[in-house]
PDB file of C-alpha atoms in Angstrom:
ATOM      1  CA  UNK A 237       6.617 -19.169 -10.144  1.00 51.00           C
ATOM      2  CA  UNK A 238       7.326 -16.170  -8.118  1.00 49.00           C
ATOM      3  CA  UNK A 239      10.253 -15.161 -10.298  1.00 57.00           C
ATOM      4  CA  UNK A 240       8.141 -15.177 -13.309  1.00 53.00           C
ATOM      5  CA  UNK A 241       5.659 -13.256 -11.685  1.00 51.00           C
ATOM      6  CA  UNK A 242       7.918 -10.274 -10.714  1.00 56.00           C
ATOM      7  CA  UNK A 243       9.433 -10.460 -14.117  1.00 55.00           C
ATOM      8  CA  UNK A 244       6.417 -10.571 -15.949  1.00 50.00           C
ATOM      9  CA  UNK A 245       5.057  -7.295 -14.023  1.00 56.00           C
ATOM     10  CA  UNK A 246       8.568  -5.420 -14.591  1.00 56.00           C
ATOM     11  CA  UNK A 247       8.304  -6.252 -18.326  1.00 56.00           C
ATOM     12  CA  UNK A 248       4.140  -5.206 -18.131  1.00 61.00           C
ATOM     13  CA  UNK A 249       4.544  -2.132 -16.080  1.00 59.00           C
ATOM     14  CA  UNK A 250       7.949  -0.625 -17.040  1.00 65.00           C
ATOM     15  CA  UNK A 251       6.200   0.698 -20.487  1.00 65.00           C
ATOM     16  CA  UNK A 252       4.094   3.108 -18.267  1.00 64.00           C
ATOM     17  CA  UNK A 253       5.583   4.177 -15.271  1.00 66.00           C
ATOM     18  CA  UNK A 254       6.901   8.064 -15.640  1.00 67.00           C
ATOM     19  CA  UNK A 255       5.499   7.835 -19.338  1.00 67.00           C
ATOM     20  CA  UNK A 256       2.945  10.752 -20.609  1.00 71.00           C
ATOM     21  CA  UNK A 257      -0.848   8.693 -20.803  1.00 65.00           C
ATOM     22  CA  UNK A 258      -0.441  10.025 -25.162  1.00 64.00           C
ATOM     23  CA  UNK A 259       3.043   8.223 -25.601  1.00 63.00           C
ATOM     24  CA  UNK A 260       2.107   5.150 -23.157  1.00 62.00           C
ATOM     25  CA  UNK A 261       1.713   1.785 -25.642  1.00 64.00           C
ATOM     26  CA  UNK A 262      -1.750   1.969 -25.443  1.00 67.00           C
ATOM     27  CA  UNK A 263      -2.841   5.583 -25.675  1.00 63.00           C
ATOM     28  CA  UNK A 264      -6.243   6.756 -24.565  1.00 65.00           C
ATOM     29  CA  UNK A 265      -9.053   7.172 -26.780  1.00 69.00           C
ATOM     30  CA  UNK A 266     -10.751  10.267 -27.761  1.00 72.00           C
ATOM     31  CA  UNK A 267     -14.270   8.918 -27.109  1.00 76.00           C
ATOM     32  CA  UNK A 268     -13.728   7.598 -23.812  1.00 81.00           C
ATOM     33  CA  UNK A 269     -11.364  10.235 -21.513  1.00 81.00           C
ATOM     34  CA  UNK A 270     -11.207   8.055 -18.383  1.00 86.00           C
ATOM     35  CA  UNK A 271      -9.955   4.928 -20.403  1.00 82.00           C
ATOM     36  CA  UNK A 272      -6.416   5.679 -19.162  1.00 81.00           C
ATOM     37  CA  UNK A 273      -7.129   6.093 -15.546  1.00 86.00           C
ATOM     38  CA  UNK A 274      -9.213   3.168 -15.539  1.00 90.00           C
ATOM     39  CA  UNK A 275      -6.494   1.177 -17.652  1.00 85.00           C
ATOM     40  CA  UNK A 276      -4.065   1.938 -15.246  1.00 84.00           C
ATOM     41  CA  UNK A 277      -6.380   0.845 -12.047  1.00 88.00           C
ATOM     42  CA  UNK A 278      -6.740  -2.353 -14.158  1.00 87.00           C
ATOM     43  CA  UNK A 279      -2.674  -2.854 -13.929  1.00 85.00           C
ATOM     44  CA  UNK A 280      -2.635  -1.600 -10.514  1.00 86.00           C
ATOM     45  CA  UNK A 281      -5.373  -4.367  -9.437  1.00 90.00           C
ATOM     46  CA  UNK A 282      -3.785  -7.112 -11.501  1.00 88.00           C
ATOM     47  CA  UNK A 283      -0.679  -6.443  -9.583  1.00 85.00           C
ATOM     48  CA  UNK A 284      -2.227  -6.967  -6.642  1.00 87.00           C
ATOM     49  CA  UNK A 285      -3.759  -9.996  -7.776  1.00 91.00           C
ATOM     50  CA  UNK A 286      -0.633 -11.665  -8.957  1.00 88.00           C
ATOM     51  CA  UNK A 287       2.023 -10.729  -6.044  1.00 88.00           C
ATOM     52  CA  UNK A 288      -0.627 -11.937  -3.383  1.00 92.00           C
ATOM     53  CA  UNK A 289      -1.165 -14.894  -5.929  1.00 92.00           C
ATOM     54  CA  UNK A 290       2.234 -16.300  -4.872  1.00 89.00           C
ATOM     55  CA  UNK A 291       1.982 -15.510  -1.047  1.00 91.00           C
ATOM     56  CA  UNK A 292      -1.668 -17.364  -1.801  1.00 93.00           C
ATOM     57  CA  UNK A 293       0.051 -20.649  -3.355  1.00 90.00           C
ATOM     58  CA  UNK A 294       2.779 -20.592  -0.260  1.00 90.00           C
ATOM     59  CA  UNK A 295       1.583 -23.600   1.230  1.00 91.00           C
ATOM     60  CA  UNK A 296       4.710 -22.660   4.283  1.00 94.00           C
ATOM     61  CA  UNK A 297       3.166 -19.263   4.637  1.00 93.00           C
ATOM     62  CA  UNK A 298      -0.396 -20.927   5.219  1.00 92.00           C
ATOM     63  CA  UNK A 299       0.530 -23.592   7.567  1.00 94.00           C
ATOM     64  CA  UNK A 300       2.869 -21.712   9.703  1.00 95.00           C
ATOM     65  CA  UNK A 301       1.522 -17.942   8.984  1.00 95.00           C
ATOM     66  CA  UNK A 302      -2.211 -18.313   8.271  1.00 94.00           C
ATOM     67  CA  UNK A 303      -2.934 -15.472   9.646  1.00 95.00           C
ATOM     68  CA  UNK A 304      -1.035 -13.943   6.735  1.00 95.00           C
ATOM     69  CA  UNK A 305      -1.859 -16.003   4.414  1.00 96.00           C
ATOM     70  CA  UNK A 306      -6.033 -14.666   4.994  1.00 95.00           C
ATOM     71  CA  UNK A 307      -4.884 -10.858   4.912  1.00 95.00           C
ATOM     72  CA  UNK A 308      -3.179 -11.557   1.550  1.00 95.00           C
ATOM     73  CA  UNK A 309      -6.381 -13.364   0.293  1.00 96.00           C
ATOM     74  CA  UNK A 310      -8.337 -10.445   0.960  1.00 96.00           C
ATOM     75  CA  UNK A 311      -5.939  -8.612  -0.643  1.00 96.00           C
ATOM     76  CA  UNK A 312      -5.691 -11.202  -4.147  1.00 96.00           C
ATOM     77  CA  UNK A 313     -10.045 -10.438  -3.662  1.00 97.00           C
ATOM     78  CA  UNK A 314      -9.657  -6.867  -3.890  1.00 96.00           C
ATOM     79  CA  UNK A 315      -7.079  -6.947  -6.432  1.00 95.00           C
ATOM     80  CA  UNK A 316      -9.045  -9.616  -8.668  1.00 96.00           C
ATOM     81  CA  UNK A 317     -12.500  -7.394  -8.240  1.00 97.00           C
ATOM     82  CA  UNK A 318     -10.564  -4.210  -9.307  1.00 96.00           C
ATOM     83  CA  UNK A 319      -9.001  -5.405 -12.435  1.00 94.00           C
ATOM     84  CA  UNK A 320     -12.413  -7.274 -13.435  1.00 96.00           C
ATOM     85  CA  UNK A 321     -14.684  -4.319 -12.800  1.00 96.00           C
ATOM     86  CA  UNK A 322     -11.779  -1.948 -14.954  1.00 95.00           C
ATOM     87  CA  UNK A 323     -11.427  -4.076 -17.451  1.00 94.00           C
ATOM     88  CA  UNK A 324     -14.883  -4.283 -17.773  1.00 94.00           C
ATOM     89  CA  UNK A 325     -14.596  -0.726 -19.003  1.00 91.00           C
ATOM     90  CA  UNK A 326     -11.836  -0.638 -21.205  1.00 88.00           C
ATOM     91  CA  UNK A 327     -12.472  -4.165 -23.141  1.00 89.00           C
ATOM     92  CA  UNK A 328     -14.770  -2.527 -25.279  1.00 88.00           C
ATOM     93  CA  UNK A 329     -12.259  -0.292 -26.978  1.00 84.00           C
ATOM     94  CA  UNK A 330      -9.774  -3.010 -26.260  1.00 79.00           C
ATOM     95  CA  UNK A 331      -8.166  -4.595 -29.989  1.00 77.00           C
ATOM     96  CA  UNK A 332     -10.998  -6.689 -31.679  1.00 82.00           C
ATOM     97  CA  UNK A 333      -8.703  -9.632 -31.759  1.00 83.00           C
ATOM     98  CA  UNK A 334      -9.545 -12.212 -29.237  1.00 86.00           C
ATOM     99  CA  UNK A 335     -12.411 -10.039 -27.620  1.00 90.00           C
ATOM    100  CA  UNK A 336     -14.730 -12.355 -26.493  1.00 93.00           C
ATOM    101  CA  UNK A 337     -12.215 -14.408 -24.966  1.00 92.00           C
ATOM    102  CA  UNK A 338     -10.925 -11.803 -22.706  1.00 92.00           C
ATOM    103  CA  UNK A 339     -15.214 -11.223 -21.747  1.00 94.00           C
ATOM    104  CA  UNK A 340     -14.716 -14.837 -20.711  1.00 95.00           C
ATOM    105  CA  UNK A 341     -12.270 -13.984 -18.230  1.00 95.00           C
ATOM    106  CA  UNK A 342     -13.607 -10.643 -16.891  1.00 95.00           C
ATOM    107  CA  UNK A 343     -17.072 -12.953 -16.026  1.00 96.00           C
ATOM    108  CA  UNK A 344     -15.155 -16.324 -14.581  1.00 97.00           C
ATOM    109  CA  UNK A 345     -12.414 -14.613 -12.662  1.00 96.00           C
ATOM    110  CA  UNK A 346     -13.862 -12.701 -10.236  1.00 97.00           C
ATOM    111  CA  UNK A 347     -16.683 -15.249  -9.930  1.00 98.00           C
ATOM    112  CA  UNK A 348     -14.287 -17.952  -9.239  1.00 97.00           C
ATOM    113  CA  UNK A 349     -12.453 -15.501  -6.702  1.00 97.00           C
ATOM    114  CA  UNK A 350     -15.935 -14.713  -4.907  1.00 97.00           C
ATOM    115  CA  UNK A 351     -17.139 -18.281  -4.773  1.00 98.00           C
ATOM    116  CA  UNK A 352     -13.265 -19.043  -3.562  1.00 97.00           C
ATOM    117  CA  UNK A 353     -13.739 -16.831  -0.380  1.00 97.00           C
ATOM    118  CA  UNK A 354     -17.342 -17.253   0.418  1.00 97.00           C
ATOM    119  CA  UNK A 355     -15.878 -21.135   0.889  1.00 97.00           C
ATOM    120  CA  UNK A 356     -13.287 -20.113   3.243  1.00 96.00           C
ATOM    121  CA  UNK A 357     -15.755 -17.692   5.128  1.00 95.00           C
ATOM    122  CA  UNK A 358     -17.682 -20.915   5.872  1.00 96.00           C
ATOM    123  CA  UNK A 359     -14.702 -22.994   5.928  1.00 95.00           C
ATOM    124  CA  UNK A 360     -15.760 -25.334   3.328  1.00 96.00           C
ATOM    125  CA  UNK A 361     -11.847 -25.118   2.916  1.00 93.00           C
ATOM    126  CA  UNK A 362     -12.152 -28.200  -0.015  1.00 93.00           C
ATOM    127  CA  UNK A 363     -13.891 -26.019  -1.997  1.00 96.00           C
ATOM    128  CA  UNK A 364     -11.841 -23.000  -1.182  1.00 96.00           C
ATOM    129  CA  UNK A 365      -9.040 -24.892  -2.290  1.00 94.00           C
ATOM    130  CA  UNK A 366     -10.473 -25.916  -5.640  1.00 96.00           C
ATOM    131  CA  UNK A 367     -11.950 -22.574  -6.460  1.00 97.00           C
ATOM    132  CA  UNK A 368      -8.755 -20.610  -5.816  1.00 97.00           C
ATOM    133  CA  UNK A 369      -6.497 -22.872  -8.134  1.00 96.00           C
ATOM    134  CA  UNK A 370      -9.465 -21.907 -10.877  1.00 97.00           C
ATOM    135  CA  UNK A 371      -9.143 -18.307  -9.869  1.00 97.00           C
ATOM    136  CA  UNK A 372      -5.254 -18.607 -10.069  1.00 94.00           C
ATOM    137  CA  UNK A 373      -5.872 -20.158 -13.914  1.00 93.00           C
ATOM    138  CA  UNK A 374      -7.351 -16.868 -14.992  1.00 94.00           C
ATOM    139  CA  UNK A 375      -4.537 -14.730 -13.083  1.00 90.00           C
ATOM    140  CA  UNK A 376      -2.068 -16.076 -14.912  1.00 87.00           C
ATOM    141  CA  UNK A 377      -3.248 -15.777 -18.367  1.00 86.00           C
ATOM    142  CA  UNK A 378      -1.241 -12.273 -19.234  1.00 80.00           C
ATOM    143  CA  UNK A 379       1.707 -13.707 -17.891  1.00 82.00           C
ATOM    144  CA  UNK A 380       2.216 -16.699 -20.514  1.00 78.00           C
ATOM    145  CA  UNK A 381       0.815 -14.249 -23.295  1.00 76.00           C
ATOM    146  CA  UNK A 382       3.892 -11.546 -22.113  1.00 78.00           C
ATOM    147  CA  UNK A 383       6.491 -14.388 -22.510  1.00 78.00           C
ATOM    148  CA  UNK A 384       5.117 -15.679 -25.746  1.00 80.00           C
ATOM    149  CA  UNK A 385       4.877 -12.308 -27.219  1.00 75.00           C
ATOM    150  CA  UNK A 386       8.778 -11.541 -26.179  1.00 77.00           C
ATOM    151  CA  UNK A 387       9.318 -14.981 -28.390  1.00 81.00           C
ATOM    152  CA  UNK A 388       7.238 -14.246 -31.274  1.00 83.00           C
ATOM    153  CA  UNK A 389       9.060 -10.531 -30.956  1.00 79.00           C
ATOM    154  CA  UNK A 390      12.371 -12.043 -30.491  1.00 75.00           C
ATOM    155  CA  UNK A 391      12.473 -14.437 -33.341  1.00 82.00           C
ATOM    156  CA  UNK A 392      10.638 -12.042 -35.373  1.00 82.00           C
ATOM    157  CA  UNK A 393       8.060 -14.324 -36.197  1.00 83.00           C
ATOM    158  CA  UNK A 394       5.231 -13.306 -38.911  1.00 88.00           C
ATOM    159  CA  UNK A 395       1.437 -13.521 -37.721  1.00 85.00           C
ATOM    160  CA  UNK A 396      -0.986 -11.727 -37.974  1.00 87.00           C
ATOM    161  CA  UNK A 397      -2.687  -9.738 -35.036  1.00 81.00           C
ATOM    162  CA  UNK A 398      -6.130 -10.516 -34.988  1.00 86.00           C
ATOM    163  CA  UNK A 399      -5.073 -14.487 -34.877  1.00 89.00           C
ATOM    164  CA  UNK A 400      -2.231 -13.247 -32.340  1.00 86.00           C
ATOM    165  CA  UNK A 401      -5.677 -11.602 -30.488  1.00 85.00           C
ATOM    166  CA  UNK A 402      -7.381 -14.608 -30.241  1.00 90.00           C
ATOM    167  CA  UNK A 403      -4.548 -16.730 -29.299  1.00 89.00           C
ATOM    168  CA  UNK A 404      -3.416 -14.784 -26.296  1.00 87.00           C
ATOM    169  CA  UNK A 405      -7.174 -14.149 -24.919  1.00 87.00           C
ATOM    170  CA  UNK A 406      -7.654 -18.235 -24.696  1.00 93.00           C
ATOM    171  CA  UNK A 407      -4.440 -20.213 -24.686  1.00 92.00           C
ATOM    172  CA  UNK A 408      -3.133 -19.075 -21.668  1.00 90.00           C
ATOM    173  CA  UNK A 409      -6.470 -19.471 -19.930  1.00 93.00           C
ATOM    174  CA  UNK A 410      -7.767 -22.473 -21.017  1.00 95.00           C
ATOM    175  CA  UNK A 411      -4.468 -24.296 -20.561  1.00 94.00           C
ATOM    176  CA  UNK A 412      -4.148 -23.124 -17.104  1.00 93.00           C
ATOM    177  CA  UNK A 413      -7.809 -24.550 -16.342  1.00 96.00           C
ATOM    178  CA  UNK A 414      -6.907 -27.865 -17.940  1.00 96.00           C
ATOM    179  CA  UNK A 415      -3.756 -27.772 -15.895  1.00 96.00           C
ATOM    180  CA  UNK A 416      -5.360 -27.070 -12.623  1.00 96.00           C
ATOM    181  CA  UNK A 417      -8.266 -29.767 -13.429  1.00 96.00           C
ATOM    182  CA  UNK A 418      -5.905 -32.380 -14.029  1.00 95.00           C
ATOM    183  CA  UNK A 419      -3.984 -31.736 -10.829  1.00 94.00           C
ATOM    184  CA  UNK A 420      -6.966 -31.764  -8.892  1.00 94.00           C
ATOM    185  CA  UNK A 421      -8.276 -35.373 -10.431  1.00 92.00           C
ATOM    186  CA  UNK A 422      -4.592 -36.420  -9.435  1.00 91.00           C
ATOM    187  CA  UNK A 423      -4.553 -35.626  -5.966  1.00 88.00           C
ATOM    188  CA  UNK A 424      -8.489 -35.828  -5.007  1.00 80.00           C
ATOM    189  CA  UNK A 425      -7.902 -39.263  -3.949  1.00 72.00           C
ATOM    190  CA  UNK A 426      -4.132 -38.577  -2.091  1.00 67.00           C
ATOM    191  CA  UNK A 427      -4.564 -39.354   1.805  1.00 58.00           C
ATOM    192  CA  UNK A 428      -4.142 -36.062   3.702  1.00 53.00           C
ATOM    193  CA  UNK A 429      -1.016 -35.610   5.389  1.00 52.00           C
ATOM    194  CA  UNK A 430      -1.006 -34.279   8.839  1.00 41.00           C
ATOM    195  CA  UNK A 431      -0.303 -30.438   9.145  1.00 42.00           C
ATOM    196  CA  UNK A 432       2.934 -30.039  11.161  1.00 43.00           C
ATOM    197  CA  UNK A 433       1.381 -27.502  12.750  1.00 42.00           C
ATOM    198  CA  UNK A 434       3.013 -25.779  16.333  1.00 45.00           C
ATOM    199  CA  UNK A 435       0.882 -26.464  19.606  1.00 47.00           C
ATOM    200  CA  UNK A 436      -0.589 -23.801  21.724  1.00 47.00           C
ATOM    201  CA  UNK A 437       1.167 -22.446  25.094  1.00 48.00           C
ATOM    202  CA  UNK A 438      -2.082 -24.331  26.842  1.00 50.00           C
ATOM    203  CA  UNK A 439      -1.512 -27.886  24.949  1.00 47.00           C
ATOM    204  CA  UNK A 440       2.055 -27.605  25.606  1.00 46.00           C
ATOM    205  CA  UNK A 441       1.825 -26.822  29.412  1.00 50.00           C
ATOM    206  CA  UNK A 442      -1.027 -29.898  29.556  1.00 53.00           C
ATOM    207  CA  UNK A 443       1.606 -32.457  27.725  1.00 52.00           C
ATOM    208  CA  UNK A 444       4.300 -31.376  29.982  1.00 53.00           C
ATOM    209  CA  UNK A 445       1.679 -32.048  33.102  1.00 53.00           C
ATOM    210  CA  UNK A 446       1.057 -35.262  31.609  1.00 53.00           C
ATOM    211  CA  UNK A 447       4.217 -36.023  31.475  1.00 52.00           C
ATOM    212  CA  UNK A 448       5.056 -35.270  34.961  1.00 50.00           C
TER     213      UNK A 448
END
């Protein structure tokens, strides 16, 4: 996962670094001069949201780090809330194709996110759990629709964009959800397995007194 996260944000982000905002592959727009700033805070918080995705997901960096592992979540929130509230702005002079499915996913994402933390501030960590793994769905969506594009592009093959729209603002998405809801039925009923987890100095010192 982590290697086709980095490669899908080289391939995203390489168009537009060091590139002029009127040659970038999607230009600004005459009737809206802040749509390329704004676009580019979009890619800027979707980065955010999908390297501290995998650090997220890192179930040795939670039990051994978790420190970490809650500095990087509030980092994948503040990532998720950027790209949602930018992308609420540039949507509407996004390509028609597929519109209302990317609405879909500017309203669910960050309130999965949201709900996703408020859980862990009250350490309702089940639902934390659940919530995340729906926010993940959405944060993956460009990613699939990047590597199917580089297939349809490679084998040169013929459809047309406004299906090609609709396709890439759903598929990825929905299949993701189904994916995640399905793993969750399978392991709702799995016993928990006892976190490894190291003992403080004090516990230590008390078994070694014990002991003695």
């Amino acid at each position: 996962m982590c290697s086709s996260d980095l490669l899908h944000l080289y391939l995203s982000l390489k168009p537009y670094v060091g590139v002029p905002a009127a040659l970038a592959p999607i230009p600004p727009h005459q009737g809206f001069p802040l749509y390329y700033p704004v676009l580019i805070g979009h890619m800027v918080g979707g980065t955010f949201a999908m390297v501290t995705m995998v650090l997220q997901v890192w179930p040795w960096l939670r039990i051994n780090h978790p420190r970490l592992h809650r500095i990087s979540g509030r980092f994948y929130v503040v990532g998720v809330l950027l790209a949602s509230a930018a992308g609420w702005a540039v949507v509407w002079y996004a390509f028609p194709g597929g519109k209302v499915g990317a609405l879909a996913i500017l309203v669910a994402w960050p309130i999965t996110t949201v709900v996703a933390y408020l859980a862990a501030r009250r350490k309702n960590y089940m639902l934390h759990r659940r919530f995340m793994l729906y926010s993940f769905a959405f944060s993956a969506n460009n990613m699939w629709a990047t590597f199917a594009l580089l297939a349809i592009n490679h084998w040169h093959i013929p459809i047309d964009l406004t299906y090609l729209g609709e396709a890439f603002r759903w598929i990825p998405w929905v299949g993701d959800l189904a994916l995640v809801q399905w793993f969750l039925y399978r392991t709702e009923r799995r016993p928990a397995r006892a976190r490894r987890l190291p003992k403080p100095a004090t516990a230590a010192a008390d078994d070694q007194a014990k002991a003695a």
